[in-house]
mmCIF file of C-alpha atoms and ligand atoms in Angstrom:
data_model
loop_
_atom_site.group_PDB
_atom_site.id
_atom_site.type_symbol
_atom_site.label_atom_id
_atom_site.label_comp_id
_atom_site.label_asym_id
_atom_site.label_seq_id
_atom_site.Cartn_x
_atom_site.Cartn_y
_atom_site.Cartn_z
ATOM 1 C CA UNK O 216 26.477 -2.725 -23.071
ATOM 2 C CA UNK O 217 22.611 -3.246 -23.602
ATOM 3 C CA UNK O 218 21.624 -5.256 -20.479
ATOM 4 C CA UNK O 219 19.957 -8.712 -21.206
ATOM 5 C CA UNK O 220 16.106 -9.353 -20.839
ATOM 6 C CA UNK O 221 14.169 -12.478 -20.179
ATOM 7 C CA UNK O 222 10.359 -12.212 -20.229
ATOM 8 C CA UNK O 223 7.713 -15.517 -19.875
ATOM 9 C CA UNK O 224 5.057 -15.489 -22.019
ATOM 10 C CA UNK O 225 1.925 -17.635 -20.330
ATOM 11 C CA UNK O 226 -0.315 -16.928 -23.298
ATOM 12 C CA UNK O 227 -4.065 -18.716 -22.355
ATOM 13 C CA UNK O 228 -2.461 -20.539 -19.569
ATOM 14 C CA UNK O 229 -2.724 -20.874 -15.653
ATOM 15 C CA UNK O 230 -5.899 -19.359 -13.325
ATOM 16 C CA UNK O 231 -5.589 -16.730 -10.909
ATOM 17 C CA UNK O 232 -4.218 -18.727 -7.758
ATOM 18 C CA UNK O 233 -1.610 -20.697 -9.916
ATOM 19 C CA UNK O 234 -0.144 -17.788 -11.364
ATOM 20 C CA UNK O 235 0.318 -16.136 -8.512
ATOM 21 C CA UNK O 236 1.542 -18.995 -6.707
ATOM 22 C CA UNK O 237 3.915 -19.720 -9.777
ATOM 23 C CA UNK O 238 5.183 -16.053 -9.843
ATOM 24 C CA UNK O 239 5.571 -16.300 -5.758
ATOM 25 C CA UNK O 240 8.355 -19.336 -6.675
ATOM 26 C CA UNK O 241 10.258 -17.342 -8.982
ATOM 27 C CA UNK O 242 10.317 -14.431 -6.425
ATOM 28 C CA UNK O 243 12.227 -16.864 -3.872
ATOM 29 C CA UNK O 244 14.279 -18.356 -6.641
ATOM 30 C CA UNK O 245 15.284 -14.773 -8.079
ATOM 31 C CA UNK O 246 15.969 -13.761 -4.468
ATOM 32 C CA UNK O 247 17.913 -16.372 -3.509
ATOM 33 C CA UNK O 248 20.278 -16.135 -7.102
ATOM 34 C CA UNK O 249 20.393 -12.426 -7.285
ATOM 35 C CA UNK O 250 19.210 -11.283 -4.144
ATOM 36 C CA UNK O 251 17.914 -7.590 -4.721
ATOM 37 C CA UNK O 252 19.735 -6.866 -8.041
ATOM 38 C CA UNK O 253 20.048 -9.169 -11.258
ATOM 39 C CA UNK O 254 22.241 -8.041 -13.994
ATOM 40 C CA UNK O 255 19.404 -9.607 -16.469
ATOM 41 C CA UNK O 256 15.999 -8.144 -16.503
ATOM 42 C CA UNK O 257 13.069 -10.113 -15.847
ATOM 43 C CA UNK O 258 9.187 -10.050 -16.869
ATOM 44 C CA UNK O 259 6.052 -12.399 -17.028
ATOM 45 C CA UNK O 260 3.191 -11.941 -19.079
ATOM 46 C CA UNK O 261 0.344 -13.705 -17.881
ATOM 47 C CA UNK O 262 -3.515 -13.249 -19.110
ATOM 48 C CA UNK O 263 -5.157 -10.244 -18.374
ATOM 49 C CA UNK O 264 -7.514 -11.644 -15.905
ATOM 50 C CA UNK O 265 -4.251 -12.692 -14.099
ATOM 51 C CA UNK O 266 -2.944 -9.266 -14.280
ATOM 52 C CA UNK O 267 -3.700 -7.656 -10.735
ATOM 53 C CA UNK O 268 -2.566 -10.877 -8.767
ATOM 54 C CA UNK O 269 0.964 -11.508 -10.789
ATOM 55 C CA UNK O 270 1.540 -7.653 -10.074
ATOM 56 C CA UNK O 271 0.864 -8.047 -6.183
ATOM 57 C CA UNK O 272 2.398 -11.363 -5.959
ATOM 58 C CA UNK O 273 5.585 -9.817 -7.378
ATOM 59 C CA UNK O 274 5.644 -6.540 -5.083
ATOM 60 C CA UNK O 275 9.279 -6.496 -3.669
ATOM 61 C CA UNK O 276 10.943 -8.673 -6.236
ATOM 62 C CA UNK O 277 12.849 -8.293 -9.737
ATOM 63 C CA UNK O 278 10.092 -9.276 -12.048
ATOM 64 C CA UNK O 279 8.088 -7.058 -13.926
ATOM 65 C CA UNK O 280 4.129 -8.080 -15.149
ATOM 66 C CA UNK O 281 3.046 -7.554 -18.606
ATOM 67 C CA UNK O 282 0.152 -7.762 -20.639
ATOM 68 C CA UNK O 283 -0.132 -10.156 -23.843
ATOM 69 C CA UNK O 284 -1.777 -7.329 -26.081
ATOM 70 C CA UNK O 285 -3.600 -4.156 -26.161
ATOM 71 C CA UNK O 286 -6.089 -2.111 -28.203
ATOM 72 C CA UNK O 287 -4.752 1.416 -29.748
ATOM 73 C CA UNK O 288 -7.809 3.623 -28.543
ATOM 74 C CA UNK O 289 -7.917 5.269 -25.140
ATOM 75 C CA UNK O 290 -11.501 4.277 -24.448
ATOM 76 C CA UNK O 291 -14.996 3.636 -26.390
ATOM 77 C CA UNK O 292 -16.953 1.273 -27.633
ATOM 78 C CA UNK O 293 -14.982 -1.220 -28.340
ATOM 79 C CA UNK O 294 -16.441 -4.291 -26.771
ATOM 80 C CA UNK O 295 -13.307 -6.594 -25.334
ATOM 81 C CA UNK O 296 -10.461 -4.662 -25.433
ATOM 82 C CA UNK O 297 -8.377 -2.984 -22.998
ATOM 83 C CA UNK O 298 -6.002 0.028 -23.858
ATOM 84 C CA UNK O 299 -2.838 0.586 -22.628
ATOM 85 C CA UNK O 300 -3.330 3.167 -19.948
ATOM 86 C CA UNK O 301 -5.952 -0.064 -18.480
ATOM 87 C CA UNK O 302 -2.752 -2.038 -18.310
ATOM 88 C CA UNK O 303 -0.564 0.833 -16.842
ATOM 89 C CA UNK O 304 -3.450 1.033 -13.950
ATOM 90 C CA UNK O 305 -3.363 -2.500 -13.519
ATOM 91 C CA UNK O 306 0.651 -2.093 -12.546
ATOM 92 C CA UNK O 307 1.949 -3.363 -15.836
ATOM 93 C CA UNK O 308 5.315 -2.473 -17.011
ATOM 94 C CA UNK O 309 5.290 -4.528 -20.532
ATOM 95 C CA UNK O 310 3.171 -5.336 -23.385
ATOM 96 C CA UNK O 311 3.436 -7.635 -26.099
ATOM 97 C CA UNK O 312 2.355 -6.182 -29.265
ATOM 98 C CA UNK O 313 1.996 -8.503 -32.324
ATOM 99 C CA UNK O 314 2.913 -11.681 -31.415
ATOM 100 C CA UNK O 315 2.666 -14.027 -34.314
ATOM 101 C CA UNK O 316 -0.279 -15.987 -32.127
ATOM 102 C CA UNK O 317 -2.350 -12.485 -32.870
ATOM 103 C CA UNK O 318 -1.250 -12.286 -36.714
ATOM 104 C CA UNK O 319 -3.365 -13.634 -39.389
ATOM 105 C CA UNK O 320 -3.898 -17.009 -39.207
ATOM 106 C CA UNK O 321 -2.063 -19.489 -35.828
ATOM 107 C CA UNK O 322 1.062 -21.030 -36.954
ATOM 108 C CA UNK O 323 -0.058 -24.678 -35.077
ATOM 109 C CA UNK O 324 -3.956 -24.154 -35.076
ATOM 110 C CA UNK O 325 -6.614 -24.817 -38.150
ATOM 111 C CA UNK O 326 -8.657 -22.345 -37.627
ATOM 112 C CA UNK O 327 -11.544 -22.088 -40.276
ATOM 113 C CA UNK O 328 -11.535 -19.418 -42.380
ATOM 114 C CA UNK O 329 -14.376 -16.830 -41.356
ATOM 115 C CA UNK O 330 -12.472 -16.896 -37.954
ATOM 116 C CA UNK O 331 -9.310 -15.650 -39.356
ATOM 117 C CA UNK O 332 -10.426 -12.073 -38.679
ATOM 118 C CA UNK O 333 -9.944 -12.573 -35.057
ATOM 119 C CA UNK O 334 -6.272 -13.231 -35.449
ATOM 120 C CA UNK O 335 -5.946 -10.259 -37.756
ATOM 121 C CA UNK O 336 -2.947 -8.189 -36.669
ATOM 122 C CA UNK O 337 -1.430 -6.520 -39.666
ATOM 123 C CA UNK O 338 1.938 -4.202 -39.691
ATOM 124 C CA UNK O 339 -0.481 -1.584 -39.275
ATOM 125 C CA UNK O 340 -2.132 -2.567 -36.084
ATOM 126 C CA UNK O 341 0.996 -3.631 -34.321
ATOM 127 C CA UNK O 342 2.169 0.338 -35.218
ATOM 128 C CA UNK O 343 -0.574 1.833 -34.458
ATOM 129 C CA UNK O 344 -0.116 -0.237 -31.118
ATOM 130 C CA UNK O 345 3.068 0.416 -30.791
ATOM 131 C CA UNK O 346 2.294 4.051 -30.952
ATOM 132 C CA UNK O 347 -0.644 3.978 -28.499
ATOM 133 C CA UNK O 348 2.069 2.255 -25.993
ATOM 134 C CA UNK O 349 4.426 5.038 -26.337
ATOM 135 C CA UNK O 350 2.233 6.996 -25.197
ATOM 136 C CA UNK O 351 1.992 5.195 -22.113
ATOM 137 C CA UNK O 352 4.867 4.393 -19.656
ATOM 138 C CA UNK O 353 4.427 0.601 -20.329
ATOM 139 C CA UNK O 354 7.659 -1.075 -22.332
ATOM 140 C CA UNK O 355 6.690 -2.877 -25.883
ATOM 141 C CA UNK O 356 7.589 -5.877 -26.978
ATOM 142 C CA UNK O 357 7.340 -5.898 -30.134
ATOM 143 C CA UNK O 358 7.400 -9.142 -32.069
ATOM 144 C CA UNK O 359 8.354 -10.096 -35.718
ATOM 145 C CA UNK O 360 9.524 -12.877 -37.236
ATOM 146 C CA UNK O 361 8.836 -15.125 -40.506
ATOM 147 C CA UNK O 362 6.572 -18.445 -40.801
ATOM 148 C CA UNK O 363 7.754 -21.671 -42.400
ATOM 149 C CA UNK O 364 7.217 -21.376 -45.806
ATOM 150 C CA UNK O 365 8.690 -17.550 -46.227
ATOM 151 C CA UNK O 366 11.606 -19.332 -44.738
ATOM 152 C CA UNK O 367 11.677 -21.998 -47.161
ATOM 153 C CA UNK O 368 11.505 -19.436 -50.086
ATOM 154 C CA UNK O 369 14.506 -17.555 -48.579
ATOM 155 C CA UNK O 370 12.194 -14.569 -48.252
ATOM 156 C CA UNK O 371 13.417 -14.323 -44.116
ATOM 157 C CA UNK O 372 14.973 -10.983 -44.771
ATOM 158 C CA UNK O 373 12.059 -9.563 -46.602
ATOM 159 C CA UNK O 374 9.405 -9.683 -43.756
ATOM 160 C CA UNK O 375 11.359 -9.143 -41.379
ATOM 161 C CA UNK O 376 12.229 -5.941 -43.261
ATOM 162 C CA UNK O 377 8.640 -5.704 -44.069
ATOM 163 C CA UNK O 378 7.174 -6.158 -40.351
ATOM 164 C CA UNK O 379 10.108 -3.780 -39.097
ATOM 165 C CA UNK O 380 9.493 -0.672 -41.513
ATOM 166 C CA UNK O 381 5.920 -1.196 -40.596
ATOM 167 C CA UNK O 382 5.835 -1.410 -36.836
ATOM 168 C CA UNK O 383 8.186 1.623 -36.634
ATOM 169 C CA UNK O 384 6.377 4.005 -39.234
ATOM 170 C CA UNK O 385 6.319 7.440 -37.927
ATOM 171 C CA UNK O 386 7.903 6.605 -34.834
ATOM 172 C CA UNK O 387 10.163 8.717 -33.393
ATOM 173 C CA UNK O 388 14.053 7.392 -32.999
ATOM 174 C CA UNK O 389 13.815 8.865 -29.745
ATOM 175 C CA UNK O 390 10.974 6.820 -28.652
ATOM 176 C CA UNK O 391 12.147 3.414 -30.131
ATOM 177 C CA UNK O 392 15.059 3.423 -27.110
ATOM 178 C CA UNK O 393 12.830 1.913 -25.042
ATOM 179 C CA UNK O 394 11.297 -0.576 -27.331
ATOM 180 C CA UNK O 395 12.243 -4.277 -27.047
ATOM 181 C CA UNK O 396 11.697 -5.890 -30.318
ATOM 182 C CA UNK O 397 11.633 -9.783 -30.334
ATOM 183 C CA UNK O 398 12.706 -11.887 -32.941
ATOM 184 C CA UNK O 399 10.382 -15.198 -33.138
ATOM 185 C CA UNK O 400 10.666 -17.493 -35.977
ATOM 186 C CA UNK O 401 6.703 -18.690 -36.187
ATOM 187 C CA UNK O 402 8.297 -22.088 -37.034
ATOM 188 C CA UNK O 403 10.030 -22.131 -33.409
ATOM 189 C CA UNK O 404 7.386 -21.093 -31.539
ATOM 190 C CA UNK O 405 6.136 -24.076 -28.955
ATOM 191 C CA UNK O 406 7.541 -26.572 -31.328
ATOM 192 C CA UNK O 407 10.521 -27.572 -29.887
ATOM 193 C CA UNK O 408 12.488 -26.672 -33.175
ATOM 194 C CA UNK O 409 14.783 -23.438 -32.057
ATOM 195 C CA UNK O 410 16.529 -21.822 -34.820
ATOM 196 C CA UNK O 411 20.319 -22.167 -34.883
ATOM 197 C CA UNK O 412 22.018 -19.545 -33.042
ATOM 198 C CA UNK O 413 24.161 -18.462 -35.733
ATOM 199 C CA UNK O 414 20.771 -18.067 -37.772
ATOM 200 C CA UNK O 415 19.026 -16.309 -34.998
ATOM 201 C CA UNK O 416 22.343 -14.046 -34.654
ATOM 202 C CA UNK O 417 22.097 -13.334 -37.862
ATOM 203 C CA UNK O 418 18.252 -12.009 -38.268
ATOM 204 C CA UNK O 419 18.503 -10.257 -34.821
ATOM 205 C CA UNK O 420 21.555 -8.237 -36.971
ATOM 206 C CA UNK O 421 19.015 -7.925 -39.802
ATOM 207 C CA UNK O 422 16.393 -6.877 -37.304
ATOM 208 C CA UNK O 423 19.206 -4.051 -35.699
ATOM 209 C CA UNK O 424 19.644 -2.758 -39.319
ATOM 210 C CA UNK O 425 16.299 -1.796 -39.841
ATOM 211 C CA UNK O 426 16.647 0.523 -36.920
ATOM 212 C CA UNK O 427 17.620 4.373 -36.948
ATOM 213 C CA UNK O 428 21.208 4.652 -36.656
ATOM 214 C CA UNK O 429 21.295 6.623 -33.828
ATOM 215 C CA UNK O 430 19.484 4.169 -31.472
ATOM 216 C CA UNK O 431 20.568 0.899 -32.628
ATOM 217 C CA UNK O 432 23.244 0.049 -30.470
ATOM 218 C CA UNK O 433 20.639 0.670 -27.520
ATOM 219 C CA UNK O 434 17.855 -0.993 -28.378
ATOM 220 C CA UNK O 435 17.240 -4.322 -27.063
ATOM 221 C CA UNK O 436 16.684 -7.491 -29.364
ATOM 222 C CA UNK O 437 15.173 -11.409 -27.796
ATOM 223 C CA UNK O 438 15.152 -14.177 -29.805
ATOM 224 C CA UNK O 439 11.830 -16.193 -28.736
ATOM 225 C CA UNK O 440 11.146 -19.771 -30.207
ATOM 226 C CA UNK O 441 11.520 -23.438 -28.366
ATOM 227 C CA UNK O 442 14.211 -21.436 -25.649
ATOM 228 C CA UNK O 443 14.932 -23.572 -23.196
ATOM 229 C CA UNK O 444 17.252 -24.205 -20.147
ATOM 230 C CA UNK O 445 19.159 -26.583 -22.710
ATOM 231 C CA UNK O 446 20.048 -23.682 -25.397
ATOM 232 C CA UNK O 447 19.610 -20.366 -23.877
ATOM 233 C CA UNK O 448 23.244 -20.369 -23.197
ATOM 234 C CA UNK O 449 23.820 -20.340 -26.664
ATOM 235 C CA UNK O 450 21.251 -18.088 -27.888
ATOM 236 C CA UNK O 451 22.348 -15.345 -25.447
ATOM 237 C CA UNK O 452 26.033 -15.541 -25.875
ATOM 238 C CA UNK O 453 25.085 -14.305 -29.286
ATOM 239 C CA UNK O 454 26.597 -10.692 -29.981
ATOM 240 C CA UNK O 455 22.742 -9.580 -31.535
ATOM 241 C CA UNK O 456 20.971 -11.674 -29.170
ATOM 242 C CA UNK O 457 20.063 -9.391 -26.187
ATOM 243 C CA UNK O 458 17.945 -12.020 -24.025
ATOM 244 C CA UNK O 459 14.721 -13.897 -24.673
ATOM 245 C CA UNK O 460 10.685 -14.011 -24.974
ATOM 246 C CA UNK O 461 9.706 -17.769 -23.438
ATOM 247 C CA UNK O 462 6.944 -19.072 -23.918
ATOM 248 C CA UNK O 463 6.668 -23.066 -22.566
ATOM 249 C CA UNK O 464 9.905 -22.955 -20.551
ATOM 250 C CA UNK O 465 8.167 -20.390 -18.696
ATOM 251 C CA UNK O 466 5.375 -21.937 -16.778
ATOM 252 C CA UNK O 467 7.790 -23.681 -14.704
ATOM 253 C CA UNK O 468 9.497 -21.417 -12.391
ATOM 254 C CA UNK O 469 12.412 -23.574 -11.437
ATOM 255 C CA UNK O 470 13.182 -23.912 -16.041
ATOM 256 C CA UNK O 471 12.590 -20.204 -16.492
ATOM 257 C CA UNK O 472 15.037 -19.392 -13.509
ATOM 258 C CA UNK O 473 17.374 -21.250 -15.720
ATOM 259 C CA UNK O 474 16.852 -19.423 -18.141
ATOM 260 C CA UNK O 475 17.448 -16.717 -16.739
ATOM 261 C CA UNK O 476 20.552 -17.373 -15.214
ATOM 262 C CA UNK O 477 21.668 -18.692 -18.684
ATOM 263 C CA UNK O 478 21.341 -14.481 -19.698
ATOM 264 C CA UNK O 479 23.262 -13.475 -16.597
ATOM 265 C CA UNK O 480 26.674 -15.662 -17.268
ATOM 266 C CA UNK O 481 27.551 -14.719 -20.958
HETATM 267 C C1 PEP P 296 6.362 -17.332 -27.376
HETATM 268 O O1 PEP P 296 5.280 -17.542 -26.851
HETATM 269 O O2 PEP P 296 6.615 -16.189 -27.745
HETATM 270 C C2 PEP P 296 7.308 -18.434 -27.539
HETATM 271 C C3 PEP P 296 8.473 -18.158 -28.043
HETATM 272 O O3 PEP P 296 6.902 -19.682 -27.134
HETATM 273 P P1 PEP P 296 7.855 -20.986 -26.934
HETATM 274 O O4 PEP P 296 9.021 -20.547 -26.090
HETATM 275 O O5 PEP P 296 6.971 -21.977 -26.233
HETATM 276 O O6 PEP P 296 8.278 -21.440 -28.278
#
């Protein structure tokens, strides 16, 4: 039985203070629900300037702090990035790695095109992170999942396959165990459109297949896009569906405790 996992993602949200404060709420509400164990496991990934304060503000509770990306050298000159042994010594326990707001070009945002480079994850990058990770003690969350018009062309099952065979290159089986992947639809990301949960069922499954046979029944799979204290019931009582990655829902304690507690009942 893989146990369920619920992890906030603030992306460019929320100053030092308010995050803290904010992760200080869903200590007491966590506390009061599950008191010192949860049968659902629980992070927050605010901004990396936010890092140090979520992690002290959440000493003595369930939740677990992560980062929303990381670089794939150790150390060097590379201006602006922070590797993953920087987020380990910050108290981390996750990192995102390739969220579809770091691949190519934003699903929601024109951006013009000499800017694109910024935004330029590729399958390689998100393995070479992934790699760089494993090296660490921090937990990836690694994130894949197909934009509107791939969708629309029935080509769903390609990238994924695509994205999965190239996040996992040269990875050993034994090291994917601990690796959460996270299936997010780009089309259901902060749009208030969530994929059907048959769908999502279905592409988590396609997601599981593309995993060595010996470690997929253990590995853990979210579905992230528009989850909400409204559907996250029926998302996680999915058989594929092993938690989510929540982005809006959140920011606001009091929803993502729902949330949550939508994971622990099914
Ligand atoms: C996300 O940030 O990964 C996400 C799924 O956002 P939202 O829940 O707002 O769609």
């Amino acid at each position: 039985m893989r146990k369920k996992v619920v992890v906030g993602n603030w992306k460019m949200n929320l100053l030092r203070d308010d995050a803290g404060h904010r992760i200080g709420q869903l200590k007491e509400l966590i506390g009061a629900k599950c008191g010192t164990e949860c049968d659902v496991e629980i992070g927050i990934c605010p901004t990396f300037l936010s890092l140090a304060t979520a992690v002290d503000a959440s000493r003595g509770s369930l939740i677990g702090i992560g980062a929303q990306d990381v670089f794939w050298k150790e150390s060097g000159a590379f201006t602006g990035f922070l590797s993953a042994s920087m987020i380990e010594d910050a108290g981390a326990k996750y990192v995102l790695i390739g969220h579809s707001e770091r691949r190519g070009r934003f699903g929601k945002l024109e951006v013009p095109e000499s800017t694109l480079g910024f935004f330029a994850e590729t399958n390689e990058t998100v393995n070479l992170k992934l790699k760089a990770v494993l090296g660490s003690s921090l937990v990836p969350i690694v994130c894949i999942g197909e934009n509107l018009s791939e969708r629309e062309a029935g080509d769903t099952d390609r990238v994924i396959g695509e994205q999965m065979a190239g996040a996992i290159e040269e990875v050993d089986a034994s090291d994917l165990a601990r690796v959460i992947f996270a299936y997010e639809p780009v089309w259901a990301i902060g749009t208030g459109k969530v994929c059907d949960s048959v769908e999502a069922n279905r592409v988590c499954g396609v997601v599981r297949q593309c995993l060595p046979e010996s470690v997929r029944d253990v590995i853990r799979i979210q579905y992230g896009g528009s989850v909400s204290p409204a559907n996250a019931q029926e998302l996680f009582s999915q058989p594929e569906i092993d938690g989510g990655l929540v982005g809006g829902a959140s920011l606001k304690p009091e929803d993502f405790m729902q949330v949550i507690v939508a994971a622990s009942s099914v």
